[in-house]
Coordinates of N, CA, C and O in Angstrom, one line a residue:
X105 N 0.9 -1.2 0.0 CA 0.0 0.0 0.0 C 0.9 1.2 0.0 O 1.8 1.4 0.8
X106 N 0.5 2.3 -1.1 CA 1.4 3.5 -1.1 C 1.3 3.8 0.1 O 0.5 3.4 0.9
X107 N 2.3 4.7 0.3 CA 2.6 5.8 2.0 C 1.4 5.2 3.2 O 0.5 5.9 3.8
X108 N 1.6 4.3 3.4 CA 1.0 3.3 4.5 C 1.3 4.0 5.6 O 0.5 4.0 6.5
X109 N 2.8 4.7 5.8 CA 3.3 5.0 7.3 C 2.7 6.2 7.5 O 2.4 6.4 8.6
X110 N 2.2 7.6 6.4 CA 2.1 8.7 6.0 C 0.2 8.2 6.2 O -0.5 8.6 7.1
X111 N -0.1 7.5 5.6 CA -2.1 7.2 5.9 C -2.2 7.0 7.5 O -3.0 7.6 8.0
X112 N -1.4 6.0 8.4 CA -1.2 5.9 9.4 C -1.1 7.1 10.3 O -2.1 7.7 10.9
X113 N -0.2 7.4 10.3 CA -0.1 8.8 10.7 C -1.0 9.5 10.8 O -1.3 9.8 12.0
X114 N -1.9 10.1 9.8 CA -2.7 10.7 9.5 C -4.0 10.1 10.1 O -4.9 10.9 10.5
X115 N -4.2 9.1 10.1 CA -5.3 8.8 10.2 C -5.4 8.6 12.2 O -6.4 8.6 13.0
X116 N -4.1 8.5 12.4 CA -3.9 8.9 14.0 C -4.2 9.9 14.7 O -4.9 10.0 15.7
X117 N -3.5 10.9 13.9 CA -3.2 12.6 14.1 C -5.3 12.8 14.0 O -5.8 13.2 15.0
X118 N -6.0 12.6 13.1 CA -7.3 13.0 13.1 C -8.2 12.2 14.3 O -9.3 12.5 14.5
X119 N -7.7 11.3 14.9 CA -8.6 10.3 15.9 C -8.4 11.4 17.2 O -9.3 12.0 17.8
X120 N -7.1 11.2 17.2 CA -7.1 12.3 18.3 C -7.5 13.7 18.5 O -7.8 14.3 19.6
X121 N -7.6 14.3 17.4 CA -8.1 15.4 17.3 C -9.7 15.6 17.7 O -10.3 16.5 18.3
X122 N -10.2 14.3 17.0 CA -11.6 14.5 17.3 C -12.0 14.1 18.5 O -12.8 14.7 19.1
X123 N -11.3 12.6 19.1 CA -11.2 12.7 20.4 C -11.1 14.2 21.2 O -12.0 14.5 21.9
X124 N -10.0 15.2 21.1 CA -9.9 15.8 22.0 C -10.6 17.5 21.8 O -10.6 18.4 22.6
X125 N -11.3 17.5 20.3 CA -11.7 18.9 20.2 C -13.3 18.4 20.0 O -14.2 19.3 20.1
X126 N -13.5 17.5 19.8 CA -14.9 17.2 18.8 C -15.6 16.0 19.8 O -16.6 15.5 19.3
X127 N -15.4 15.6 20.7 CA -16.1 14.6 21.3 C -16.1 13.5 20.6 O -16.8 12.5 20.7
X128 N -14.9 13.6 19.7 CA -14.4 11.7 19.0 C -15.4 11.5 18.0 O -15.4 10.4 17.5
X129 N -16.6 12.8 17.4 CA -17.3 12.8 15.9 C -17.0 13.8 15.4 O -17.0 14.9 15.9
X130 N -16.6 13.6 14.1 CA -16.8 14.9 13.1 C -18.0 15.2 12.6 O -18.0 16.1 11.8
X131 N -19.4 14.4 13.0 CA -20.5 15.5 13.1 C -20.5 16.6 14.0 O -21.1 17.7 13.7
X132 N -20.0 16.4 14.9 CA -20.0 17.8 15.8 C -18.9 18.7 15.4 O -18.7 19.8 16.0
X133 N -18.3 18.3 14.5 CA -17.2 19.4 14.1 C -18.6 19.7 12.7 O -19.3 20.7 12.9
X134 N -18.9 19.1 11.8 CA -19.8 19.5 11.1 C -20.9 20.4 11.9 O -20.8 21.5 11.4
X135 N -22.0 20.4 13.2 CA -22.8 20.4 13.6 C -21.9 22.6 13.9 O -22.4 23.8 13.8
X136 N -21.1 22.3 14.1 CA -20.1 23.6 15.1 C -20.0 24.6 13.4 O -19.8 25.8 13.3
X137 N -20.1 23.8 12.4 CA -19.7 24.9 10.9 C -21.2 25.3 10.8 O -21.4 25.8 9.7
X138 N -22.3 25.3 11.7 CA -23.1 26.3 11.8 C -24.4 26.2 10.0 O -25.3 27.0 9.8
X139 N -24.0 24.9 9.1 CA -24.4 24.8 7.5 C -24.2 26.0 6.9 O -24.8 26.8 6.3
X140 N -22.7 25.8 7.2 CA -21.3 26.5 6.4 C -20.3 26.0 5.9 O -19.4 25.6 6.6
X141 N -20.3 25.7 4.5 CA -19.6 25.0 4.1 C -17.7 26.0 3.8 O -16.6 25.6 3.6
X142 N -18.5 27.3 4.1 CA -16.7 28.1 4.5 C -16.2 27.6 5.9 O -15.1 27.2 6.1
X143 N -17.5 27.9 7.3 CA -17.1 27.7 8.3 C -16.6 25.9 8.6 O -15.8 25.6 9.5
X144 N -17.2 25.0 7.7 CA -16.5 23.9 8.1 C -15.4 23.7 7.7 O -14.5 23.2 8.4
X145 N -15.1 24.3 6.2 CA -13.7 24.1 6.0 C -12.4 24.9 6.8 O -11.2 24.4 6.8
X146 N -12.8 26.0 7.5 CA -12.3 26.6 8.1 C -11.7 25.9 9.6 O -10.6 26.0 10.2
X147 N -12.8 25.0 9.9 CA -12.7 24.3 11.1 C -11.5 22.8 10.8 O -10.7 22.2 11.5
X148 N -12.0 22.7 9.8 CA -10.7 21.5 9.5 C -9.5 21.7 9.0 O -8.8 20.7 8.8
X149 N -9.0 23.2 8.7 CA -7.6 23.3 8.5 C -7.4 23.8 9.8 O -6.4 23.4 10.3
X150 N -8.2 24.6 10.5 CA -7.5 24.9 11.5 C -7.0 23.6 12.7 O -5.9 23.5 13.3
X151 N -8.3 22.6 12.7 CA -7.7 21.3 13.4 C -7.1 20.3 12.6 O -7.3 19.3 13.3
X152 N -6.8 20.1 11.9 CA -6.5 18.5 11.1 C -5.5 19.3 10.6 O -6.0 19.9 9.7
X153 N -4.2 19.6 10.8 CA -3.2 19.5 10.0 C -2.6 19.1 9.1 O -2.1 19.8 8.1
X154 N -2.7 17.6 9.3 CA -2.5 16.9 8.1 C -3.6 17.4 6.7 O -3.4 17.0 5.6
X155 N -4.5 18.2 7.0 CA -5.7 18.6 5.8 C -4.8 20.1 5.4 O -5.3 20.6 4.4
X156 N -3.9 20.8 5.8 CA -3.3 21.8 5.4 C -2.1 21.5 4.0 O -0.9 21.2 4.0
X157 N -3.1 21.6 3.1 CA -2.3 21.2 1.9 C -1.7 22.3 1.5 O -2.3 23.0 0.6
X158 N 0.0 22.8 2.2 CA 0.5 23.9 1.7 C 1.7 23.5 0.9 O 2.1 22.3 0.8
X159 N 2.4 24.5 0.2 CA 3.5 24.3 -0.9 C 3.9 26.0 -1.2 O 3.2 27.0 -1.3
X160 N 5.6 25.7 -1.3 CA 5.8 27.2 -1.6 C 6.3 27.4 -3.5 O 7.4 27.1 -4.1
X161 N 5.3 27.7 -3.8 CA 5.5 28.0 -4.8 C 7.0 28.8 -5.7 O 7.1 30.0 -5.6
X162 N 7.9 28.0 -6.6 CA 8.8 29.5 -6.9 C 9.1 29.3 -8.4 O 9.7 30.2 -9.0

C-alpha cells in the first residue's frame, strides 16, 4: 500500500483530534460549521493539520 506509514499517521493525528476537540465525531465538528460550508472548512484546517495542503511555490 502506497505511504502506508504517511495514511497511518494521519489517520492517528485526526482520531485524536476529534477525540480531543470534537467529542471523537466529526459530526460535531460538522454540527459547530453552523451549515457553512466556508465555516466547516475553516474548522478543519484549522484542526487536522494533516488537511493543510501547503506548498511554496517559486
Amino acid at each position: 500500500i502506497p505511504l502506508i506509514e504517511e495514511r497511518h499517521r494521519v489517520l492517528n493525528e485526526s482520531g485524536t483530534v476529534l477525540l480531543e476537540k470534537f467529542g471523537g465525531s466529526f459530526l460535531t465538528c460538522v454540527k459547530k460549521s453552523e451549515k457553512s460550508a466556508q465555516k466547516l472548512l475553516r474548522l478543519v484546517l484549522e484542526n487536522f493539520p494533516s488537511y493543510r495542503d501547503e506548498a511554496v511555490f517559486e
